PDB file of C-alpha atoms in Angstrom:
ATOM      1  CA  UNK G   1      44.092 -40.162 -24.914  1.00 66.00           C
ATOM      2  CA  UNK G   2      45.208 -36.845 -24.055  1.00 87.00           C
ATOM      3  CA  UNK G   3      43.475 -35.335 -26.397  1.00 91.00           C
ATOM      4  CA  UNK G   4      40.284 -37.452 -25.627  1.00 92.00           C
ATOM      5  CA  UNK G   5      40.771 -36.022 -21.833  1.00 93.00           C
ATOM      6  CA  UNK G   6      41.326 -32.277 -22.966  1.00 93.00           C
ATOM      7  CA  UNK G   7      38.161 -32.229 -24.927  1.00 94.00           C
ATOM      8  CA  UNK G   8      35.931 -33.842 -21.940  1.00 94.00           C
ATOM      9  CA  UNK G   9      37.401 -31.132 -19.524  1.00 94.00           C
ATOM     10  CA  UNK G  10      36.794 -28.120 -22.172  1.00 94.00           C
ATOM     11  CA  UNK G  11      33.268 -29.715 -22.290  1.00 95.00           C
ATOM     12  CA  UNK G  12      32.693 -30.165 -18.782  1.00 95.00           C
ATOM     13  CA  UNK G  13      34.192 -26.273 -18.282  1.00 95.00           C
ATOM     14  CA  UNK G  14      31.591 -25.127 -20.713  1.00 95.00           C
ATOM     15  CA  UNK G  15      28.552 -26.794 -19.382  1.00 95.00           C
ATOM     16  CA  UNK G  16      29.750 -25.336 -16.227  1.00 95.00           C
ATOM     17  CA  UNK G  17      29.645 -22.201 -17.235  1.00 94.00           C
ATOM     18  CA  UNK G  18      26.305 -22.324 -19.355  1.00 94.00           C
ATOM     19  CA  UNK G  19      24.770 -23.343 -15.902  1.00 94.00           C
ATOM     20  CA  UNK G  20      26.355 -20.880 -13.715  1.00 94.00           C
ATOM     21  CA  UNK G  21      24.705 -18.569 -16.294  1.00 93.00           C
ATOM     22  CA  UNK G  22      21.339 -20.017 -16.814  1.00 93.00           C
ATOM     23  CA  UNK G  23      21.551 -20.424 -12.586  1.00 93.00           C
ATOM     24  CA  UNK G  24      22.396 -16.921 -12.454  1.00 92.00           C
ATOM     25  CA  UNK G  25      19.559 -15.636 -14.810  1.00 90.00           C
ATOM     26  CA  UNK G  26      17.122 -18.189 -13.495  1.00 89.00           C
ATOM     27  CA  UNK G  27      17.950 -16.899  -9.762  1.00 89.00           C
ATOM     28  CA  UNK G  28      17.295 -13.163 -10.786  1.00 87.00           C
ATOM     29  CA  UNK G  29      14.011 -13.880 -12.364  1.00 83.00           C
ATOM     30  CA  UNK G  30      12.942 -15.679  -8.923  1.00 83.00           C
ATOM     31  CA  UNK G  31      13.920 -12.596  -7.298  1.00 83.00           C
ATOM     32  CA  UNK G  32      11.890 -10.211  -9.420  1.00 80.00           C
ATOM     33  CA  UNK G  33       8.930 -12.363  -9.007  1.00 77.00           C
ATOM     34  CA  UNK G  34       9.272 -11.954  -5.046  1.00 80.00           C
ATOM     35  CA  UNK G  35      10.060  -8.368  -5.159  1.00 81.00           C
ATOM     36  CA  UNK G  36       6.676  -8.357  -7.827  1.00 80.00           C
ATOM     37  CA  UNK G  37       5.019 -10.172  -5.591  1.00 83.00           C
ATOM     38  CA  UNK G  38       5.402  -8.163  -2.576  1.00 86.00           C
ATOM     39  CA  UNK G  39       4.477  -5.448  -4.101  1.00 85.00           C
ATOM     40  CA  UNK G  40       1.702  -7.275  -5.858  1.00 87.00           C
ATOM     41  CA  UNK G  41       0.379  -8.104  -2.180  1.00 88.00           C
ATOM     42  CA  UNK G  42       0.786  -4.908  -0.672  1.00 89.00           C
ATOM     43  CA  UNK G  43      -1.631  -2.987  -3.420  1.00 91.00           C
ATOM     44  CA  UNK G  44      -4.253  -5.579  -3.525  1.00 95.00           C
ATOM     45  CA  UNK G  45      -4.371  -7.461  -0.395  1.00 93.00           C
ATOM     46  CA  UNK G  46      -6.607  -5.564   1.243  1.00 95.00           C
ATOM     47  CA  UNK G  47      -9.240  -4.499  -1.247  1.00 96.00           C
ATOM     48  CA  UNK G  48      -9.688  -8.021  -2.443  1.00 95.00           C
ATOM     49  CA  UNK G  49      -9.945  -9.423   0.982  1.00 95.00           C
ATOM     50  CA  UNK G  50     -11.847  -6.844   2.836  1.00 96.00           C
ATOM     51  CA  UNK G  51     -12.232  -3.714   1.477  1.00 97.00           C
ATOM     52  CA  UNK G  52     -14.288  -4.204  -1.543  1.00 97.00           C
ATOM     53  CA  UNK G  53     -16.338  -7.012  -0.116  1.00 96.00           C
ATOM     54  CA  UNK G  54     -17.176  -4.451   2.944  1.00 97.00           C
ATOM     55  CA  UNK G  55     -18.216  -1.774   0.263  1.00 97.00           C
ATOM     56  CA  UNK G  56     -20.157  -4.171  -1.899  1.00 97.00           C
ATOM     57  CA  UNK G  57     -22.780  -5.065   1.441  1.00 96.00           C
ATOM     58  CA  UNK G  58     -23.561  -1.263   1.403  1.00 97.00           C
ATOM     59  CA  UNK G  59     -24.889  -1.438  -1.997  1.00 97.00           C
ATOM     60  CA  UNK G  60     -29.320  -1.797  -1.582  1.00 94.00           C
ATOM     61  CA  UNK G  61     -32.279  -1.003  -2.954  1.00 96.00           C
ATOM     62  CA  UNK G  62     -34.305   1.165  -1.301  1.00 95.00           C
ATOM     63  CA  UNK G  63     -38.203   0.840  -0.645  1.00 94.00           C
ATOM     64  CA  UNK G  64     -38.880   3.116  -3.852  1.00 94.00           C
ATOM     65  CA  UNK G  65     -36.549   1.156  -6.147  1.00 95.00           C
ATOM     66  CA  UNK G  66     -33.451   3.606  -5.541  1.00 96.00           C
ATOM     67  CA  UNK G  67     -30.456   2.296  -5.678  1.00 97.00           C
ATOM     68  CA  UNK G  68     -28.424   3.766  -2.591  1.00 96.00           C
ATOM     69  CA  UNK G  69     -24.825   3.871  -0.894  1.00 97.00           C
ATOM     70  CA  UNK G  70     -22.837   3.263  -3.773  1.00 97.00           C
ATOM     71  CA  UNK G  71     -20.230   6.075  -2.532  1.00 96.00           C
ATOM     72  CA  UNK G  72     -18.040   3.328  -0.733  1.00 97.00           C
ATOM     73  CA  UNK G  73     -17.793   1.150  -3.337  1.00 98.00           C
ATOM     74  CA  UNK G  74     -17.404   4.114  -5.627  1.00 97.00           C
ATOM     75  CA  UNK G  75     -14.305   5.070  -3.327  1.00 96.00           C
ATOM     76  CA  UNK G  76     -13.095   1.744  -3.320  1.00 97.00           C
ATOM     77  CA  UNK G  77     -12.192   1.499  -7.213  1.00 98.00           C
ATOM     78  CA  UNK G  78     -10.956   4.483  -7.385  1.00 97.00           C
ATOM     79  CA  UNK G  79      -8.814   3.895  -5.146  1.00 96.00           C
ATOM     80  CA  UNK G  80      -7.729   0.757  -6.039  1.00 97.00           C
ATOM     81  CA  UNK G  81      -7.302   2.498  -9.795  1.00 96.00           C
ATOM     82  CA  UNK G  82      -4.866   4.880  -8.316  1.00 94.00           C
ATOM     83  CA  UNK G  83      -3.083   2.589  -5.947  1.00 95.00           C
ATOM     84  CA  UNK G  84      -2.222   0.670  -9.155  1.00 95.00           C
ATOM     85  CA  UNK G  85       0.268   3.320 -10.568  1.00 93.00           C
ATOM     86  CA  UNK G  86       2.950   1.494 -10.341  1.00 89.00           C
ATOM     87  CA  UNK G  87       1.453  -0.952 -12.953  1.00 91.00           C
ATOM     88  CA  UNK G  88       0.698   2.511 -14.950  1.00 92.00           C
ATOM     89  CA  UNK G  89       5.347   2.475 -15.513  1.00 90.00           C
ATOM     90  CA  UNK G  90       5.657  -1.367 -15.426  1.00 87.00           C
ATOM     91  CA  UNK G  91       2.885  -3.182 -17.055  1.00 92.00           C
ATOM     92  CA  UNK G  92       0.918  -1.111 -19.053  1.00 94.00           C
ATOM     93  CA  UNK G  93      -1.262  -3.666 -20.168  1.00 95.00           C
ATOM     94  CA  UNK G  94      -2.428  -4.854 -16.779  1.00 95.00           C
ATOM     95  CA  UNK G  95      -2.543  -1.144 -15.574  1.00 96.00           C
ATOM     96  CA  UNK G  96      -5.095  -0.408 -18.671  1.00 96.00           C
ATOM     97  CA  UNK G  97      -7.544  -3.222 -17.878  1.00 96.00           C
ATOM     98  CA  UNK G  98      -7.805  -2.760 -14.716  1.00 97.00           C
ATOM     99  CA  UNK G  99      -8.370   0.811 -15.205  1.00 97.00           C
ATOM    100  CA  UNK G 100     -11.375  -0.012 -18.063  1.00 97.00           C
ATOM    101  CA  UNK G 101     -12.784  -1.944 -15.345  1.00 98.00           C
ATOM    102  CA  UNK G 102     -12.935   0.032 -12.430  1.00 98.00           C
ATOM    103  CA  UNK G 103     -14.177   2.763 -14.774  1.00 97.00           C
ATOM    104  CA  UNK G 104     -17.059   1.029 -16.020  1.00 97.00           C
ATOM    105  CA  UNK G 105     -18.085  -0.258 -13.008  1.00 98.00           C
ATOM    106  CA  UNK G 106     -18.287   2.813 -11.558  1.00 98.00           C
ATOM    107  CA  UNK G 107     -20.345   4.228 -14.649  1.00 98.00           C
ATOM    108  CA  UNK G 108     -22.080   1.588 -14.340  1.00 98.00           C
ATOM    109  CA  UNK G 109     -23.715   1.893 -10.872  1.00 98.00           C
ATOM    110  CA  UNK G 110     -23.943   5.887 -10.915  1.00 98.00           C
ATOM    111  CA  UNK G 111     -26.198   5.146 -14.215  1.00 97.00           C
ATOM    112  CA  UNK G 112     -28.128   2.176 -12.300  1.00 97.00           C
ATOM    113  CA  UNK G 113     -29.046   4.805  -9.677  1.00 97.00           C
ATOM    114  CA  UNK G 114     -30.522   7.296 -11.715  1.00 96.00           C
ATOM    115  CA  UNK G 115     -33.765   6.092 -12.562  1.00 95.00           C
ATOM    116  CA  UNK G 116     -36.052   3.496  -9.949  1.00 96.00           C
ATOM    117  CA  UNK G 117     -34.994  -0.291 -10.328  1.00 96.00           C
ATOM    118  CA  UNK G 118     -37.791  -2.081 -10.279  1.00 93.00           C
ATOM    119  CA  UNK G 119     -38.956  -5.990 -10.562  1.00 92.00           C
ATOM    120  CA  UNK G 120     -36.823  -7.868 -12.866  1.00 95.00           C
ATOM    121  CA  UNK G 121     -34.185  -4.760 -12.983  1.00 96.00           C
ATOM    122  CA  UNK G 122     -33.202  -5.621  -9.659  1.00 96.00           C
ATOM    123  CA  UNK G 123     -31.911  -8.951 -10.193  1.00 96.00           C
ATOM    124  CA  UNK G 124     -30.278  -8.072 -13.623  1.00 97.00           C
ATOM    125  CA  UNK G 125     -28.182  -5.358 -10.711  1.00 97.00           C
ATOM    126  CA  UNK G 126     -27.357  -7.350  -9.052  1.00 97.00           C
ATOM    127  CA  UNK G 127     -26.294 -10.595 -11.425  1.00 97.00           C
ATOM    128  CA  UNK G 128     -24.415  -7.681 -13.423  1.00 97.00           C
ATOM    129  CA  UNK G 129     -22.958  -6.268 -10.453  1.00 97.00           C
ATOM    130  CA  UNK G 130     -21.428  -9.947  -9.092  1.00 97.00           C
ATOM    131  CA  UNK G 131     -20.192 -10.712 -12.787  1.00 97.00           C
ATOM    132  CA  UNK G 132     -17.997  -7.711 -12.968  1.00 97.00           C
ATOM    133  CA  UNK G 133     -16.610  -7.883  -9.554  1.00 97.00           C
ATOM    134  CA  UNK G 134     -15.821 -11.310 -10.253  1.00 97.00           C
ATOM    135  CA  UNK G 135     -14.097  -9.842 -13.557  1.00 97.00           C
ATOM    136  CA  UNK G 136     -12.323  -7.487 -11.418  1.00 97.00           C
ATOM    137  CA  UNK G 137     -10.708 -10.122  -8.604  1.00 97.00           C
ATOM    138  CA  UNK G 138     -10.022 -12.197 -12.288  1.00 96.00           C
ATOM    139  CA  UNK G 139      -7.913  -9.363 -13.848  1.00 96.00           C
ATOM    140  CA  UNK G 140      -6.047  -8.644 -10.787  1.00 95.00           C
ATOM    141  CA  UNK G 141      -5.428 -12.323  -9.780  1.00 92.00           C
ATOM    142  CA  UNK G 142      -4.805 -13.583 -13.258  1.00 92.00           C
ATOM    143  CA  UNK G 143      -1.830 -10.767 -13.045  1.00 90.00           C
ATOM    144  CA  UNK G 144      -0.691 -12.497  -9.785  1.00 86.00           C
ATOM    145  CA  UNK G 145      -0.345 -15.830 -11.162  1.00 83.00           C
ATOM    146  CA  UNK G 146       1.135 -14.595 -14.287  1.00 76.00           C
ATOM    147  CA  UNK G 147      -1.770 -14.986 -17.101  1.00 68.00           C
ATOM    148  CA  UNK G 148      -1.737 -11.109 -17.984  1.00 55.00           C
TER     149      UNK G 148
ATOM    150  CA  UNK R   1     -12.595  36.624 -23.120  1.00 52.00           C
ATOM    151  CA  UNK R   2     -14.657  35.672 -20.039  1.00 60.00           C
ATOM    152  CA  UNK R   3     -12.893  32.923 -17.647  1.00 88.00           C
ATOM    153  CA  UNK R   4     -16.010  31.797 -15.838  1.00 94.00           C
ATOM    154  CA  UNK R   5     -18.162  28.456 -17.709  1.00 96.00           C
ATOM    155  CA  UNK R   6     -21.229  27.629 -15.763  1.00 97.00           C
ATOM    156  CA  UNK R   7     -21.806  24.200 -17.262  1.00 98.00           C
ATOM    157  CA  UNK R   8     -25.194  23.014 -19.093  1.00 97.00           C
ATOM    158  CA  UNK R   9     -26.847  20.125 -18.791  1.00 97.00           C
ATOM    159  CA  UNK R  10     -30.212  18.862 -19.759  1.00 96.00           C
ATOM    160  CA  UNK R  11     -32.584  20.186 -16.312  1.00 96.00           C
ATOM    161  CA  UNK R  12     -33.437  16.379 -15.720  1.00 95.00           C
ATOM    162  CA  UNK R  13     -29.313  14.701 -15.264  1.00 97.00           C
ATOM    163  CA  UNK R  14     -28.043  14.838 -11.888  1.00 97.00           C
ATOM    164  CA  UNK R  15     -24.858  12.476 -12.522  1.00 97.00           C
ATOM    165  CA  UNK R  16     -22.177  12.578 -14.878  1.00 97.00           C
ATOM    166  CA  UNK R  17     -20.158   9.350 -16.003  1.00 97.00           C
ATOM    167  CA  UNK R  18     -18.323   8.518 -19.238  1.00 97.00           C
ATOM    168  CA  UNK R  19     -15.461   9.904 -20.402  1.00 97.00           C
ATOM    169  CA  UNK R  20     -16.803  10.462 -23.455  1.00 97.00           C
ATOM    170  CA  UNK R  21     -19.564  12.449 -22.271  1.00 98.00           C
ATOM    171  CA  UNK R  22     -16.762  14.633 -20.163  1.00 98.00           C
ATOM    172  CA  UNK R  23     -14.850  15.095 -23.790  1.00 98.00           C
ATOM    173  CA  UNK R  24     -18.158  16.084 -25.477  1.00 98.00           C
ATOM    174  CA  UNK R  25     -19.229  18.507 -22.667  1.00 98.00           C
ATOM    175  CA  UNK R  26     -15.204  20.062 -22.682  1.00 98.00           C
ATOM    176  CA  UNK R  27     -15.463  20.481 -26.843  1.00 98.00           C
ATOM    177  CA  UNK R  28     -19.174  22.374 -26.626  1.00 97.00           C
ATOM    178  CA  UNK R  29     -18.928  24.446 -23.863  1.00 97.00           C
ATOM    179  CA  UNK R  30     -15.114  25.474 -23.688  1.00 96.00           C
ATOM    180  CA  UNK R  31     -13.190  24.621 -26.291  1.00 96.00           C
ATOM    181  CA  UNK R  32     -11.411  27.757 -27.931  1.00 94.00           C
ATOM    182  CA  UNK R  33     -12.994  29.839 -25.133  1.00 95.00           C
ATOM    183  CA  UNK R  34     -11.016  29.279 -22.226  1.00 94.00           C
ATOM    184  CA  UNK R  35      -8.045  31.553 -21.575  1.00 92.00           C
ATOM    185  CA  UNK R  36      -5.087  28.788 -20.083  1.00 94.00           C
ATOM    186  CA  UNK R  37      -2.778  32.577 -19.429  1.00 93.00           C
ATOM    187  CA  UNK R  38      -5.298  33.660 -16.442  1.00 93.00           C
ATOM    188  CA  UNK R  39      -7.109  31.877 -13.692  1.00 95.00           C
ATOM    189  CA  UNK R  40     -10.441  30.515 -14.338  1.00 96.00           C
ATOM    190  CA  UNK R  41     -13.785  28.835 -12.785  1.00 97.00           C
ATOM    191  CA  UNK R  42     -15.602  26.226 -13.940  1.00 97.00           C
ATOM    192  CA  UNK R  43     -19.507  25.898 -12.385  1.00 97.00           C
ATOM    193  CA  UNK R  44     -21.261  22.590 -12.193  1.00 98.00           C
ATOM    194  CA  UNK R  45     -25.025  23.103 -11.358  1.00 97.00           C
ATOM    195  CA  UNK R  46     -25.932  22.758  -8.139  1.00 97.00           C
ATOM    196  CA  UNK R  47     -28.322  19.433  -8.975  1.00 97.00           C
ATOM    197  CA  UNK R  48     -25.717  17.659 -10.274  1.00 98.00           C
ATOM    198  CA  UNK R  49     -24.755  15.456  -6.998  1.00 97.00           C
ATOM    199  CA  UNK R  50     -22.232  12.870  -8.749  1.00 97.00           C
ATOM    200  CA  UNK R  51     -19.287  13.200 -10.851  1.00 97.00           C
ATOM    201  CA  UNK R  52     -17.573   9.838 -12.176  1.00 97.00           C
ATOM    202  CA  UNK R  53     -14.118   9.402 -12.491  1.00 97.00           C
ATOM    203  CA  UNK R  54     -14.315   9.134 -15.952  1.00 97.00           C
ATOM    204  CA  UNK R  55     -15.891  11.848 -16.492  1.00 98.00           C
ATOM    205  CA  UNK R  56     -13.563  13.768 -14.516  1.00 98.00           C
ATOM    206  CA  UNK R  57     -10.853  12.276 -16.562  1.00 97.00           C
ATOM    207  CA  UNK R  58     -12.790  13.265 -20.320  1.00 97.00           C
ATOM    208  CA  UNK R  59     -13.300  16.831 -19.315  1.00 98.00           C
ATOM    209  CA  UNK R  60     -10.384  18.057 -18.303  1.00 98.00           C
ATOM    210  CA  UNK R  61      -8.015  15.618 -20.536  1.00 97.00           C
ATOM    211  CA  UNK R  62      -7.465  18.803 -22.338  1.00 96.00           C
ATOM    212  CA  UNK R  63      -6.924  21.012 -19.644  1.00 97.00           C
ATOM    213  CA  UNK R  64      -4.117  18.995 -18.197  1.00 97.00           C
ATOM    214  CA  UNK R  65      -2.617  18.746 -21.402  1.00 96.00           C
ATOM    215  CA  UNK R  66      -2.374  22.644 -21.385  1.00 96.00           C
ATOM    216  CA  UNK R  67      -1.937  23.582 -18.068  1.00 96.00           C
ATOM    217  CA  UNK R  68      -0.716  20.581 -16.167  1.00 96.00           C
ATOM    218  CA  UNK R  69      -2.080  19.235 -12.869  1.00 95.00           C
ATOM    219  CA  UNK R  70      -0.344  22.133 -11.134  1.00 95.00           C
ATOM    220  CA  UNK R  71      -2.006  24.590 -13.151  1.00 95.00           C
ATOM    221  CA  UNK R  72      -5.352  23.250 -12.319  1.00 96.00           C
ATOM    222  CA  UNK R  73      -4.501  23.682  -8.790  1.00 96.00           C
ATOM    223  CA  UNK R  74      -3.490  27.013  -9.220  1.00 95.00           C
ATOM    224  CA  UNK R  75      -5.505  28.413 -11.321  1.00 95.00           C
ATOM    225  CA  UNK R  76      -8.880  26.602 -11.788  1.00 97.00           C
ATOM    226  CA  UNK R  77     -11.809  27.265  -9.107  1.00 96.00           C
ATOM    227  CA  UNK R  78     -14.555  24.848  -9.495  1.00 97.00           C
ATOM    228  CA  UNK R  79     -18.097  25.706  -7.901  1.00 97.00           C
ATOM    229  CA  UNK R  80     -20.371  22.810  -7.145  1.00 97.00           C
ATOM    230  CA  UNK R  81     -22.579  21.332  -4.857  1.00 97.00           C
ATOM    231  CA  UNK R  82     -20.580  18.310  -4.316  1.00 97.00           C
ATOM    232  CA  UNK R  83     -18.377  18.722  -1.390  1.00 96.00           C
ATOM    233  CA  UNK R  84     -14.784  18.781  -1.868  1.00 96.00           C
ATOM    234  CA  UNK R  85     -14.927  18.977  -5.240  1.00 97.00           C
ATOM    235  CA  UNK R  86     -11.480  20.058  -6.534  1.00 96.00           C
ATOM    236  CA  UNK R  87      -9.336  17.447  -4.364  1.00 95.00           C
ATOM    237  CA  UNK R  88     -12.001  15.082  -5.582  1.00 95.00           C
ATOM    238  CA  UNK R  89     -11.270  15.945  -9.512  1.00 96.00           C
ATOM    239  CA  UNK R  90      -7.284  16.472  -8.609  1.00 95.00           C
ATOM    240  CA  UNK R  91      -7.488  13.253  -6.379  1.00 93.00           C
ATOM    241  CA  UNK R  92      -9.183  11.506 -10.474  1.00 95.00           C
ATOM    242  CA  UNK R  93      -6.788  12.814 -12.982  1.00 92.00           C
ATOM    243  CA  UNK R  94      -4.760  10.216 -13.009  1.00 78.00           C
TER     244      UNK R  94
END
């Protein structure tokens, strides 16, 4: 009986402590998420809610098939490139994407505006244009919930 | 060895973009010509009206790997029609 009674309070001690631990670890990755995620909020808030939507209405096509006022949009994934340092020392991965992306959009539209856009060049612009801002938002927002 | 590069392009491109276009342009026009001891200038046409980030980044990967971001605000002078140009290609190094 003692015996019996020794080993169920050894037991009970040890699950104890194995959830004090796991508690412990569990309670440290919920705080790195929050402290992730308030940084995570104060880089892209803005640009995904306003800023790059207000750029993007610049963007038009002029009467001779130009394609005009990309500079804010131009300035707006740059900047969001370089406000993503932090990602550059703590999650390469993400950092490098997003990085490839902003980058080729921006080739992208400085090459659109070279030569006239016209008739069924137009649309493709602007179909290609939506698809990779909607790339974009998904590389930065699959980050946020944790998919990158 | 002469420290000033005027850069040349085809007379028809006004815009530069790619970083591998920036690489190719650094390799033929300055590569093993370009003297990192003393200060020197770098002149983009005056036509050319846009400069992409990554083209920024291609051209002078090699110069920051020599001279540092420092030394290209010390010691490079860029001439160009776009305004602003050097914070612009400081402000896209990274």
């Amino acid at each position: 009986m003692d015996m019996a009674a020794l080993i169920v309070s050894i037991t009970a001690a040890v699950i104890a402590l194995a959830v004090a631990y796991i508690q412990q670890k569990t309670d440290h990755k919920l705080n790195q998420t929050n402290l992730e995620s308030v940084y995570f909020n104060e880089i892209y808030k803005e640009y995904l809610i306003k800023r790059l939507p207000n750029a993007r209405k610049y963007i038009h096509i002029d009467s001779n098939g130009r394609l005009t006022d990309i500079d804010k949009i131009r300035d707006e994934l740059n900047s969001i490139r370089q406000d993503s340092l932090y990602y550059f020392y703590n999650d390469g991965n993400f950092y490098n994407k997003l990085k490839l992306k902003c980058q080729s959009m921006e080739d992208y539209l400085i090459r659109s505006s070279i030569n006239p856009l016209v008739g069924e060049d137009q649309t493709e612009f602007f179909n290609k244009l939506q698809n990779e801002l909607k790339e974009l938002y998904r590389i930065i927002n699959d980050k946020f919930i944790g998919k990158n | 060895m002469h420290n000033n590069f005027e850069l040349i392009f085809d007379k028809m491109v006004t815009k530069l973009a790619g970083n591998p276009l920036g690489k190719q342009v650094f390799k033929e026009q300055l590569l093993g010509k370009v003297n990192y001891e003393n200060n020197f200038t770098i002149i983009i046409p005056e036509r050319i009206d846009t400069i992409a980030s990554s083209f920024i980044q291609g051209f002078f990967e090699d110069i920051v790997k020599n001279i540092g971001i420092s030394g290209i605000e010390d010691k490079v002078s860029i001439i160009s029609s776009i305004p602003d140009i050097k914070n612009l290609i400081i402000r896209n190094l990274l």
